[in-house]
């Protein structure tokens, strides 16, 4: 749409919003700020009753196309002003066709992956009648003990920002009236990935510099990409719940970034301000939320119970309520919901049958996987192999293959790794044993919400031992063993933090016992967070990090293991050697006692806290060489830009993908800056012997930072190192200087 047409349309929408606001009662306005829970566990009166009296702006936790139309009909025909509802649900990595979890998609280092998959997720979700997803999740996380690391893009703000913008483009497109897209929601604003000790929901303490330099950039990228909504985080940020944090919601988001969409709280989070010992009672919680600019209350009914009275008491004006309702109505008009409120109930079946959805799922999974080890070129395996055994508790688990965060009511339907291998090797004998079960020591409340997750009675020690021995027997009879180990879907995600990063249960013991048989062993990992697989990293010749790869996950694993696809993913997060080493990340600051200095002191005396695998790491079936790193200018002035070029050559025998990564280091300045910071990347495909020159640009955007010392954004005149290569430990080096 042209700019002039766009602004004309905006004006027309604004006129409609004002006209509608004029005829709405205060109760109806407050109703627009209320999001009704449509699930059995939701509190509050029946959804129908709330909608009928104009008491609901949106409904969540409902996944039922027919019911959407029924509720919408009540809203349109029976509520006082006939305002359509927004149906919302967490569609995090696929609606019916499931894609790799977001952490995995970040490992593709290819923004096309999340953009394309979220476009499909949006199309399926919209066909089901949904208007709004609670994604993308943009929490930078440097502590893999935190279970929700699986939902984000890992530890780095630069990579995270690229993935954020791509997901917004995928979900939302560039026009809210597009009937194949859904509204996106940037969450959880902000800092949730930094909870104390990685414990979910625990308080977060972050300096303004950490917030602005590390945590907020992906949110800013989402805002710049036009994201329509934001969701606040649950926890206290520097002692103020994010949901009532005026600085964050008003000053940063609205005033500095110019965000004009609307905010929703996390589930029950407005009311939770009482539980968190922040607000005296629900009345005060409502006041704090409303004053902070939190538009929509997700299902705690704190606004519906208190807002009108707050206006009557003079604690709040009706104009302040109008200000919060306005962006919600604006978005409903922009989406065209007043004209087209209903969904065609036959559409979903047609949309989910589209073959390109499964093709995209397989492609995304292949591109997300990371080859961690391949001693002696064990991989790819030959398809002529006769006897393969596939072993491990997640080898044939559809839930573990699809991963955490399924939409409500979803029935798992993934191709497991076992099935993928069987399909790839129709003439081989493929045997299978699960080995001992794995389970959380403490179950999750969320397990009770998921289909097919009835908790079976725990294996007795005798049953576990018998499963262990059967797995060994199965392995003994094979020519090649493929161990599929990791975590189940409920071991990462919300309320799924853990203190250790070891393989849960007896998996490592089984891996050691199988390896002792002397057969060639390949380890495939299915998991939603870094795992400290120290023993495997030294002793298992080939390791593929497959993450939680989605509907086509098993086929994608088989494609890689048997050479139909060449892995090119890279780690979006550091793998520590122990859970207690977290947070461990590459972009740390230099200390007074660096390694190699005469008075160097190891940081712990019981094991060096160095990464098992560094950020950005990943192998391929071919090899690459980086050379000829050049800067277009050795000196530039503050505010000016320079170009960096580097040649990448495929020095191996097969075609493959490499991710060229650019890191900088400001050598001194107003504040101490990290020893390395990612400032550019590009995933490229190279034929054997082929060379490409990759070009990056460095300018004010990349060199400016929020300074603690100056209390503002600054760009220092200083000397800079830069490195280009295949991971965060790249050694090809150059320098440049920024002068005043
Ligand atoms: C989660 C959010 C989610 C919301 C709605 C909360 O428990 O923290 O990420 O969007 O529920 O389901």
XYZ file of C-alpha atoms and ligand atoms in Angstrom:
752
model
C 0.000 0.000 0.000
C 1.287 3.503 -0.821
C 2.087 5.819 2.091
C -0.704 8.238 1.170
C -3.308 5.477 0.921
C -2.064 4.007 4.182
C -2.395 7.249 6.080
C -5.839 7.833 4.534
C -6.900 4.384 5.763
C -5.474 5.135 9.210
C -7.536 8.303 9.373
C -10.701 6.443 8.438
C -10.016 3.851 11.122
C -9.412 6.569 13.699
C -12.757 8.154 12.851
C -14.521 4.815 13.283
C -12.778 4.163 16.603
C -13.790 7.553 17.999
C -17.384 7.100 16.862
C -17.543 3.697 18.490
C -15.926 4.888 21.723
C -18.556 7.618 21.959
C -21.403 5.163 22.032
C -19.794 2.603 24.383
C -20.615 2.544 28.068
C -17.755 2.558 30.580
C -18.500 -1.116 31.373
C -18.163 -2.025 27.703
C -14.878 -0.150 27.435
C -13.545 -2.047 30.415
C -14.842 -5.209 28.743
C -12.525 -4.589 25.790
C -9.632 -4.647 28.263
C -10.637 -8.086 29.476
C -9.388 -11.329 28.025
C -11.627 -14.245 28.882
C -10.192 -17.710 29.456
C -11.996 -20.378 27.470
C -10.457 -23.409 29.211
C -11.680 -25.461 32.125
C -9.008 -24.076 34.444
C -9.913 -20.427 33.685
C -11.553 -18.508 36.510
C -14.515 -16.163 36.021
C -18.108 -16.524 34.798
C -19.017 -18.455 31.632
C -17.467 -16.889 28.525
C -20.886 -16.581 26.840
C -22.275 -14.466 29.678
C -19.309 -12.136 29.714
C -19.386 -11.705 25.945
C -23.150 -11.094 25.851
C -22.925 -8.109 28.152
C -19.946 -6.634 26.299
C -17.504 -7.758 28.954
C -14.872 -9.356 26.712
C -12.407 -8.008 24.187
C -10.711 -11.301 23.516
C -10.872 -15.004 24.332
C -7.896 -17.299 24.872
C -7.241 -20.964 25.638
C -9.902 -22.142 23.266
C -9.115 -24.113 20.141
C -12.456 -24.921 18.565
C -13.432 -23.434 15.206
C -17.155 -24.001 15.631
C -17.143 -22.515 19.077
C -15.266 -19.445 17.784
C -18.136 -18.736 15.423
C -20.722 -19.303 18.136
C -19.016 -16.918 20.534
C -18.394 -14.390 17.782
C -22.086 -14.453 16.926
C -22.942 -13.579 20.509
C -20.432 -10.719 20.421
C -21.693 -9.398 17.078
C -25.430 -9.846 17.565
C -26.160 -9.826 21.267
C -23.563 -7.586 22.935
C -24.465 -3.874 23.242
C -22.090 -2.475 20.595
C -21.482 -5.602 18.515
C -17.702 -5.519 18.733
C -15.918 -8.610 17.372
C -13.743 -10.722 19.626
C -10.104 -11.546 19.061
C -9.435 -15.269 19.482
C -5.948 -15.854 20.821
C -3.787 -18.879 21.472
C -0.155 -19.826 21.828
C 0.891 -20.906 18.340
C 4.588 -21.002 19.030
C 6.100 -23.287 16.391
C 3.199 -24.499 14.334
C -0.530 -24.988 14.585
C -1.157 -28.440 13.068
C 2.072 -28.786 11.097
C 4.707 -28.525 13.792
C 8.053 -26.884 13.076
C 11.260 -27.021 15.096
C 11.104 -25.222 18.438
C 12.216 -21.578 18.268
C 15.645 -22.296 19.795
C 16.199 -24.776 16.972
C 15.033 -22.314 14.334
C 17.557 -19.828 15.692
C 20.202 -22.536 15.215
C 19.513 -22.331 11.482
C 21.047 -18.844 11.525
C 18.726 -18.285 8.609
C 15.897 -15.790 9.192
C 14.064 -17.329 6.217
C 13.413 -20.387 8.366
C 11.302 -18.694 11.066
C 9.756 -16.337 8.530
C 8.530 -19.127 6.284
C 7.428 -21.481 9.062
C 5.574 -18.804 10.993
C 3.837 -17.774 7.765
C 2.508 -21.323 7.530
C 1.691 -21.471 11.242
C -0.293 -18.256 10.803
C -2.148 -19.592 7.782
C -3.207 -22.771 9.592
C -4.093 -20.955 12.806
C -6.114 -18.329 10.965
C -7.952 -21.036 9.041
C -8.899 -22.516 12.409
C -10.403 -19.166 13.392
C -7.595 -17.724 15.503
C -6.618 -14.070 15.117
C -3.714 -13.666 17.433
C -0.752 -15.737 18.590
C 1.302 -15.211 21.706
C 4.604 -15.257 19.902
C 7.358 -14.635 19.158
C 9.019 -15.163 22.502
C 12.057 -12.898 22.542
C 13.701 -13.478 25.887
C 17.480 -13.551 25.637
C 18.709 -16.282 27.930
C 22.233 -17.103 29.068
C 21.261 -19.688 31.626
C 20.149 -22.980 30.066
C 18.818 -24.196 33.375
C 15.844 -21.954 32.596
C 13.293 -24.179 30.873
C 11.909 -21.481 28.631
C 15.191 -21.114 26.788
C 13.563 -23.517 24.296
C 11.049 -20.845 23.257
C 13.556 -18.150 22.394
C 16.520 -17.558 20.110
C 19.266 -18.182 22.663
C 21.879 -15.928 24.192
C 22.638 -13.250 21.679
C 20.820 -9.954 21.021
C 22.014 -9.607 17.424
C 20.917 -13.091 16.365
C 17.814 -12.718 18.554
C 16.837 -9.478 16.821
C 17.114 -11.037 13.372
C 14.942 -13.972 14.475
C 12.463 -11.607 16.156
C 11.864 -9.516 13.057
C 11.614 -12.621 10.865
C 8.963 -14.173 13.088
C 6.914 -10.984 13.152
C 7.028 -10.835 9.340
C 6.001 -14.475 9.194
C 3.078 -14.319 11.594
C 1.775 -10.919 10.666
C 2.887 -10.067 7.151
C 2.794 -6.383 6.382
C -0.919 -5.765 6.393
C -3.169 -6.526 9.348
C -6.119 -7.102 7.018
C -4.417 -10.146 5.472
C -6.805 -13.015 6.202
C -4.021 -15.603 6.140
C -2.053 -13.994 8.951
C -2.413 -13.512 12.675
C -1.410 -10.750 15.038
C 1.978 -11.395 16.585
C 2.830 -10.683 20.196
C 6.344 -9.853 21.380
C 6.817 -11.494 24.763
C 7.735 -11.500 27.602
C 8.494 -7.826 28.055
C 11.097 -7.856 29.558
C 13.961 -9.641 31.229
C 12.250 -12.976 31.965
C 15.255 -14.963 30.645
C 17.420 -13.594 33.448
C 15.504 -15.051 36.400
C 17.712 -15.693 39.425
C 19.433 -19.062 39.098
C 17.423 -19.895 35.982
C 14.450 -20.665 38.231
C 11.253 -19.949 36.354
C 9.326 -16.880 37.561
C 12.012 -15.819 40.067
C 12.892 -12.121 40.246
C 15.172 -10.481 37.728
C 17.758 -7.826 38.416
C 19.241 -6.103 35.415
C 21.074 -2.839 35.021
C 19.747 -0.388 32.499
C 22.831 -1.134 30.369
C 22.102 -4.889 30.361
C 18.485 -4.217 29.535
C 19.196 -1.840 26.708
C 22.220 -3.596 25.232
C 21.171 -7.223 25.608
C 17.554 -7.808 26.590
C 15.598 -5.121 24.773
C 17.099 -5.225 21.236
C 14.949 -8.153 20.002
C 11.837 -6.369 21.313
C 12.885 -3.199 19.563
C 13.426 -5.211 16.377
C 9.909 -6.640 16.719
C 8.474 -3.170 17.285
C 10.322 -1.882 14.225
C 8.940 -4.806 12.218
C 5.448 -3.608 13.153
C 4.443 -6.168 15.786
C 0.852 -5.401 16.791
C 0.970 -6.488 20.428
C 3.324 -6.975 23.362
C 2.955 -9.220 26.411
C 4.435 -8.297 29.755
C 6.544 -10.746 31.737
C 5.446 -12.324 34.989
C 8.345 -11.544 37.227
C 9.598 -8.561 39.153
C 12.047 -6.561 37.107
C 14.274 -4.656 39.529
C 11.569 -5.029 42.200
C 8.649 -3.860 40.049
C 6.464 -6.490 38.351
C 6.906 -6.074 34.607
C 3.101 -5.907 34.279
C 2.964 -2.703 36.316
C 6.284 -1.290 35.225
C 5.555 2.192 33.949
C 9.130 2.892 32.920
C 9.165 -0.147 30.671
C 5.631 -0.008 29.307
C 5.206 3.714 28.909
C 8.592 5.355 28.681
C 10.539 2.762 26.740
C 7.846 1.102 24.662
C 5.431 3.920 23.900
C 7.480 7.083 24.207
C 10.904 6.028 23.011
C 9.929 3.361 20.499
C 6.615 4.862 19.415
C 4.736 1.563 19.744
C 1.066 2.112 18.875
C -0.382 -1.387 19.246
C -1.629 -2.817 22.529
C -0.253 -4.700 25.481
C -1.623 -7.800 27.150
C -0.476 -9.064 30.523
C 0.826 -12.572 30.933
C -1.761 -15.002 32.298
C -3.331 -13.647 35.500
C -0.371 -11.283 35.872
C -2.389 -8.151 36.715
C -4.014 -9.937 39.667
C -0.702 -11.585 40.512
C 0.665 -8.224 41.579
C -1.198 -8.928 44.840
C 0.346 -12.401 45.174
C 3.763 -10.893 44.400
C 3.315 -8.555 47.400
C 3.401 -5.507 45.193
C -0.223 -4.330 45.317
C -2.291 -4.206 48.507
C -5.371 -5.703 46.864
C -6.908 -6.267 43.430
C -8.185 -2.704 43.288
C -4.647 -1.417 43.666
C -3.359 -4.021 41.198
C -5.889 -2.788 38.617
C -4.852 0.794 39.225
C -1.167 -0.035 38.844
C -1.752 -2.012 35.669
C -3.974 0.635 34.095
C -1.703 3.515 35.062
C 1.310 1.661 33.691
C -0.465 1.367 30.343
C -1.227 -2.340 30.437
C -4.155 -2.501 28.002
C -5.507 -6.003 28.412
C -5.812 -8.144 31.513
C -5.250 -11.788 30.654
C -7.942 -13.557 32.560
C -7.420 -12.310 36.118
C -10.626 -10.187 36.008
C -8.844 -7.509 37.986
C -9.898 -4.807 35.518
C -13.508 -5.956 35.151
C -13.901 -6.080 38.907
C -12.287 -2.714 39.666
C -11.834 -0.331 36.751
C -15.306 1.220 36.699
C -15.175 1.822 40.436
C -11.727 3.383 40.103
C -13.235 5.856 37.642
C -16.220 6.460 39.930
C -13.809 7.137 42.816
C -11.818 9.597 40.743
C -8.643 7.490 40.934
C -8.703 7.221 37.155
C -10.449 9.181 34.413
C -12.607 7.725 31.681
C -10.201 9.363 29.235
C -7.451 7.151 30.635
C -9.615 4.096 29.970
C -10.329 5.357 26.438
C -6.617 5.660 25.822
C -6.193 1.964 26.666
C -9.205 0.793 24.632
C -8.324 2.792 21.516
C -5.466 0.605 20.201
C -7.515 -2.563 20.722
C -10.414 -1.236 18.652
C -7.996 0.184 16.091
C -6.486 -3.226 15.505
C -9.899 -4.892 15.222
C -10.865 -2.355 12.557
C -7.549 -2.702 10.748
C -7.992 -6.466 10.638
C -11.388 -6.037 9.031
C -13.096 -8.042 11.772
C -16.177 -5.827 11.880
C -16.904 -6.728 8.248
C -15.685 -10.322 8.386
C -15.969 -11.625 11.919
C -16.524 -15.327 11.180
C -14.336 -18.145 9.913
C -15.249 -20.604 7.179
C -15.500 -23.852 9.123
C -14.386 -25.962 6.153
C -11.180 -24.041 5.536
C -8.826 -25.637 8.057
C -8.961 -29.130 6.583
C -8.027 -27.757 3.157
C -5.204 -25.635 4.491
C -3.556 -28.302 6.633
C -3.596 -30.728 3.732
C -1.289 -28.491 1.685
C 1.811 -30.579 0.962
C 4.143 -27.597 1.145
C 3.520 -27.363 4.864
C 5.154 -30.705 5.563
C 7.900 -29.977 3.069
C 8.651 -26.753 4.915
C 8.682 -28.592 8.231
C 11.293 -31.065 6.972
C 13.374 -28.292 5.409
C 13.276 -26.192 8.585
C 14.279 -29.183 10.711
C 17.203 -30.040 8.434
C 18.422 -26.452 8.509
C 18.149 -26.261 12.309
C 20.235 -29.290 13.196
C 23.804 -28.860 14.431
C 26.563 -31.408 13.915
C 28.604 -31.341 17.119
C 31.133 -34.084 16.419
C 32.088 -36.315 13.516
C 35.329 -38.126 14.228
C 36.848 -39.860 11.233
C 33.929 -38.788 9.060
C 31.648 -41.484 10.557
C 28.694 -39.523 9.248
C 27.030 -39.645 6.827
C 26.242 -43.316 7.163
C 25.833 -45.594 4.172
C 22.315 -46.535 3.143
C 23.583 -50.037 2.395
C 23.879 -50.776 6.062
C 22.122 -54.023 6.958
C 21.416 -54.033 10.684
C 20.807 -50.832 12.605
C 19.591 -50.519 16.147
C 17.915 -47.356 17.322
C 18.011 -46.927 21.073
C 16.778 -44.407 23.579
C 13.732 -43.119 25.417
C 12.996 -40.347 22.909
C 13.764 -42.355 19.743
C 10.116 -43.195 19.169
C 8.397 -40.402 21.086
C 6.116 -38.178 19.044
C 5.870 -35.735 21.944
C 9.629 -35.345 22.305
C 9.965 -34.942 18.529
C 7.372 -32.165 18.382
C 8.677 -30.593 21.558
C 7.292 -28.193 24.066
C 4.413 -25.714 23.552
C 1.799 -27.511 21.544
C -1.461 -25.667 20.945
C -4.299 -26.716 23.231
C -5.862 -29.988 22.261
C -3.172 -30.876 19.725
C -2.692 -34.585 19.136
C 0.986 -35.418 18.596
C 1.601 -36.720 15.085
C 5.315 -36.422 14.388
C 7.480 -38.787 12.390
C 9.813 -40.060 15.107
C 13.516 -40.682 14.582
C 12.878 -44.418 14.577
C 10.220 -44.030 11.876
C 12.405 -41.683 9.859
C 15.274 -44.179 9.865
C 12.962 -47.055 8.951
C 11.589 -45.046 6.041
C 15.090 -44.178 4.868
C 16.303 -47.802 4.994
C 13.490 -49.967 3.608
C 15.840 -52.906 3.072
C 17.663 -52.863 6.385
C 16.742 -54.531 9.631
C 16.054 -51.667 12.023
C 15.597 -52.768 15.624
C 14.576 -50.591 18.522
C 14.719 -50.446 22.297
C 13.756 -47.507 24.454
C 15.997 -48.307 27.420
C 14.949 -47.128 30.870
C 12.302 -44.410 30.973
C 13.125 -40.810 31.780
C 10.865 -38.521 33.757
C 10.876 -35.316 35.749
C 11.476 -35.814 39.452
C 8.684 -33.338 40.087
C 5.814 -33.342 37.570
C 4.574 -30.201 35.856
C 1.094 -28.792 36.120
C 1.201 -28.328 32.350
C 1.457 -32.077 31.746
C -2.154 -32.420 32.823
C -3.219 -30.067 30.004
C -1.607 -31.990 27.168
C -3.112 -34.770 25.128
C -1.448 -38.149 25.507
C 0.488 -37.101 28.580
C -1.208 -39.246 31.211
C 1.550 -39.941 33.698
C 2.259 -43.663 33.728
C 3.336 -45.300 36.973
C 7.064 -44.963 37.478
C 9.230 -47.899 36.389
C 10.419 -49.991 39.303
C 14.191 -50.488 39.614
C 13.711 -54.031 38.276
C 11.750 -52.786 35.239
C 14.341 -50.130 34.590
C 17.127 -52.706 34.745
C 15.298 -55.037 32.428
C 14.786 -52.168 29.916
C 18.487 -51.375 30.221
C 19.532 -54.960 29.517
C 17.125 -55.333 26.576
C 18.598 -52.209 25.034
C 22.075 -53.722 25.325
C 20.875 -56.941 23.698
C 19.357 -55.010 20.801
C 22.581 -53.030 20.365
C 24.721 -56.168 20.400
C 22.964 -57.575 17.351
C 23.481 -54.462 15.189
C 26.221 -53.272 12.843
C 25.481 -49.646 13.641
C 23.895 -48.148 16.750
C 21.994 -44.881 16.729
C 21.319 -43.637 20.252
C 18.546 -41.063 20.510
C 18.816 -39.394 23.892
C 17.838 -36.102 25.475
C 14.803 -34.707 27.182
C 11.075 -35.209 26.864
C 8.856 -32.316 25.807
C 7.897 -31.485 29.413
C 11.518 -31.191 30.529
C 11.945 -27.819 28.830
C 9.422 -25.017 28.560
C 7.405 -23.144 31.151
C 7.865 -24.362 34.720
C 10.554 -26.730 33.416
C 13.799 -25.376 34.829
C 16.385 -27.727 36.241
C 19.576 -27.432 38.247
C 21.588 -29.944 36.235
C 22.171 -30.064 32.489
C 23.089 -33.740 32.442
C 21.197 -36.271 30.353
C 18.264 -37.172 32.621
C 17.852 -40.630 34.111
C 20.156 -43.501 33.165
C 20.804 -42.296 29.626
C 24.520 -41.635 30.021
C 24.987 -44.962 31.788
C 23.279 -46.669 28.853
C 25.343 -44.697 26.354
C 28.542 -45.839 28.101
C 27.404 -49.460 28.225
C 26.413 -49.455 24.542
C 29.652 -47.736 23.545
C 31.609 -50.413 25.454
C 30.218 -53.005 23.017
C 32.667 -51.697 20.428
C 30.067 -50.964 17.733
C 30.074 -47.674 15.870
C 27.736 -45.345 17.771
C 26.037 -42.163 16.610
C 24.312 -39.974 19.179
C 21.257 -37.960 18.160
C 20.068 -35.454 20.755
C 16.445 -34.400 21.081
C 16.244 -31.624 23.618
C 15.134 -28.059 24.192
C 18.219 -26.692 25.934
C 21.994 -27.167 25.983
C 23.003 -30.388 27.725
C 26.339 -31.064 29.396
C 27.204 -34.165 27.408
C 30.857 -34.132 28.501
C 31.418 -37.868 28.285
C 29.798 -38.169 24.877
C 31.786 -35.210 23.564
C 34.999 -37.169 24.232
C 33.870 -40.704 23.553
C 31.052 -40.875 21.023
C 32.422 -40.315 17.523
C 29.388 -38.601 15.974
C 26.873 -36.318 17.680
C 23.955 -34.563 16.004
C 21.983 -31.920 17.921
C 18.490 -32.317 16.465
C 16.630 -30.242 19.105
C 12.860 -30.759 19.144
C 12.466 -30.841 15.370
C 8.699 -31.037 14.755
C 6.305 -33.040 12.580
C 8.933 -34.081 10.059
C 11.716 -34.308 12.613
C 12.445 -38.020 12.228
C 12.688 -37.729 8.450
C 15.000 -34.742 8.741
C 17.272 -36.614 11.165
C 17.427 -39.548 8.745
C 18.152 -37.178 5.844
C 21.176 -35.885 7.727
C 22.415 -39.192 9.139
C 22.337 -40.808 5.699
C 23.700 -37.884 3.732
C 20.618 -36.600 1.899
C 21.130 -33.315 3.680
C 24.324 -31.736 4.960
C 24.042 -30.117 8.405
C 24.760 -26.386 8.518
C 23.165 -25.183 11.753
C 25.160 -23.441 14.465
C 24.596 -23.188 18.200
C 22.590 -20.106 19.203
C 23.717 -20.652 22.775
C 26.852 -21.794 24.598
C 26.872 -25.370 25.877
C 28.311 -25.332 29.425
C 30.027 -28.331 30.987
C 27.787 -28.178 34.043
C 24.499 -26.586 35.030
C 26.308 -24.836 37.863
C 28.552 -23.037 35.344
C 25.559 -21.093 34.060
C 25.283 -18.319 33.115
C 28.099 -18.936 30.666
C 28.173 -16.924 27.437
C 30.639 -15.702 24.900
C 30.036 -11.938 25.094
C 31.500 -11.453 28.552
C 33.740 -8.622 29.706
C 37.487 -8.854 30.212
C 38.640 -9.109 33.831
C 41.824 -8.009 35.587
C 42.947 -11.640 35.614
C 42.601 -12.949 32.087
C 43.769 -16.403 31.117
C 47.486 -16.315 30.262
C 48.300 -13.414 32.627
C 50.945 -14.064 35.307
C 48.449 -13.851 38.137
C 45.732 -15.785 36.346
C 43.370 -17.542 38.699
C 41.043 -20.173 37.333
C 37.479 -19.165 38.020
C 36.658 -22.366 39.844
C 39.257 -24.773 41.272
C 37.060 -27.792 40.593
C 36.787 -27.601 36.828
C 37.270 -24.864 34.281
C 34.065 -23.069 33.337
C 34.887 -23.074 29.643
C 32.252 -24.006 27.080
C 31.816 -27.585 26.013
C 30.713 -26.108 22.677
C 30.975 -22.385 21.994
C 28.275 -20.088 20.692
C 28.076 -20.206 16.906
C 29.653 -23.674 16.674
C 28.572 -26.360 14.235
C 30.274 -28.754 11.805
C 29.442 -29.883 8.288
C 30.193 -32.877 6.073
C 32.524 -30.572 4.222
C 35.151 -28.115 5.440
C 35.444 -24.364 4.971
C 38.257 -21.902 5.053
C 37.983 -18.207 5.865
C 40.569 -15.892 4.337
C 41.265 -12.407 3.104
C 39.518 -10.463 5.878
C 39.487 -6.808 4.839
C 38.087 -3.532 6.107
C 37.226 -0.793 3.636
C 38.847 1.820 5.892
C 41.296 1.559 8.751
C 39.883 4.708 10.320
C 36.368 6.093 10.307
C 34.733 8.950 12.136
C 32.085 8.430 14.793
C 28.778 7.942 12.935
C 30.386 6.774 9.686
C 30.313 3.222 8.291
C 32.818 0.795 6.894
C 32.572 -2.445 4.998
C 34.111 -5.734 6.028
C 34.692 -8.491 3.504
C 35.858 -12.039 3.965
C 36.279 -14.949 1.566
C 34.773 -18.304 2.436
C 35.870 -21.369 0.481
C 34.441 -24.870 0.537
C 37.630 -26.916 0.876
C 35.930 -30.303 1.075
C 34.344 -32.735 -1.329
C 30.621 -32.077 -0.997
C 28.359 -29.049 -1.186
C 27.513 -27.523 2.161
C 26.391 -24.497 4.116
C 28.573 -22.289 6.246
C 27.486 -19.408 8.437
C 29.971 -16.582 8.120
C 30.016 -14.779 11.462
C 31.461 -11.368 12.272
C 32.478 -10.426 15.813
C 33.782 -7.113 17.108
C 35.517 -5.951 20.259
C 35.850 -2.362 21.364
C 39.265 -2.269 23.017
C 38.521 0.508 25.563
C 35.949 3.212 26.096
C 33.493 4.977 28.354
C 32.316 1.531 29.527
C 34.076 -1.841 29.303
C 32.661 -3.642 26.302
C 32.362 -7.436 25.761
C 35.424 -9.279 24.477
C 33.365 -10.309 21.458
C 29.982 -9.311 20.105
C 28.262 -10.739 17.060
C 27.582 -7.945 14.560
C 26.911 -9.773 11.329
C 26.190 -13.226 9.922
C 25.194 -14.857 6.686
C 24.409 -18.465 5.893
C 25.728 -19.390 2.468
C 25.801 -22.537 0.336
C 29.045 -23.456 -1.413
C 29.836 -26.177 -3.922
C 33.117 -28.086 -3.479
C 35.980 -25.713 -4.280
C 33.651 -22.719 -4.566
C 34.590 -19.413 -2.958
C 32.282 -16.548 -2.018
C 33.017 -13.138 -0.635
C 30.715 -12.170 2.216
C 30.214 -8.488 2.939
C 29.196 -6.917 6.239
C 28.596 -3.320 7.141
C 29.642 -1.745 10.446
C 28.360 1.678 11.378
C 26.660 3.620 14.134
C 23.982 0.908 14.590
C 26.577 -1.717 15.378
C 28.989 0.469 17.349
C 26.625 2.444 19.568
C 25.770 1.140 23.016
C 24.002 2.228 26.187
C 26.690 3.439 28.573
C 26.335 2.996 32.331
C 28.940 5.665 32.846
C 27.272 8.224 30.588
C 23.662 7.169 31.283
C 22.811 7.379 27.571
C 23.465 5.905 24.119
C 26.971 6.676 22.962
C 29.485 5.795 20.304
C 33.076 5.998 21.519
C 36.098 6.925 19.478
C 38.190 3.778 20.081
C 40.148 0.966 18.485
C 38.291 -2.186 17.536
C 39.230 -5.783 16.881
C 37.208 -7.815 14.503
C 37.122 -11.489 13.702
C 35.377 -13.411 10.975
C 34.897 -17.151 10.962
C 32.700 -20.102 11.664
C 32.005 -19.575 15.391
C 32.559 -17.207 18.308
C 36.157 -18.402 18.684
C 37.090 -17.389 15.131
C 40.741 -16.394 14.805
C 40.940 -14.496 11.519
C 41.540 -10.982 12.791
C 41.636 -7.374 11.637
C 41.453 -3.971 13.320
C 40.018 -0.550 12.685
C 39.725 2.688 14.538
C 36.878 5.091 15.157
C 37.980 8.675 15.612
C 36.121 11.682 16.967
C 2.906 -18.005 29.523
C 2.803 -17.203 28.244
C 1.593 -17.626 27.458
C 0.363 -17.474 28.328
C -0.922 -17.813 27.612
C 1.609 -18.072 30.284
O 1.677 -19.040 31.280
O 3.918 -17.434 30.343
O 3.963 -17.351 27.486
O 1.486 -16.886 26.290
O 0.505 -18.321 29.456
O -1.068 -19.153 27.402
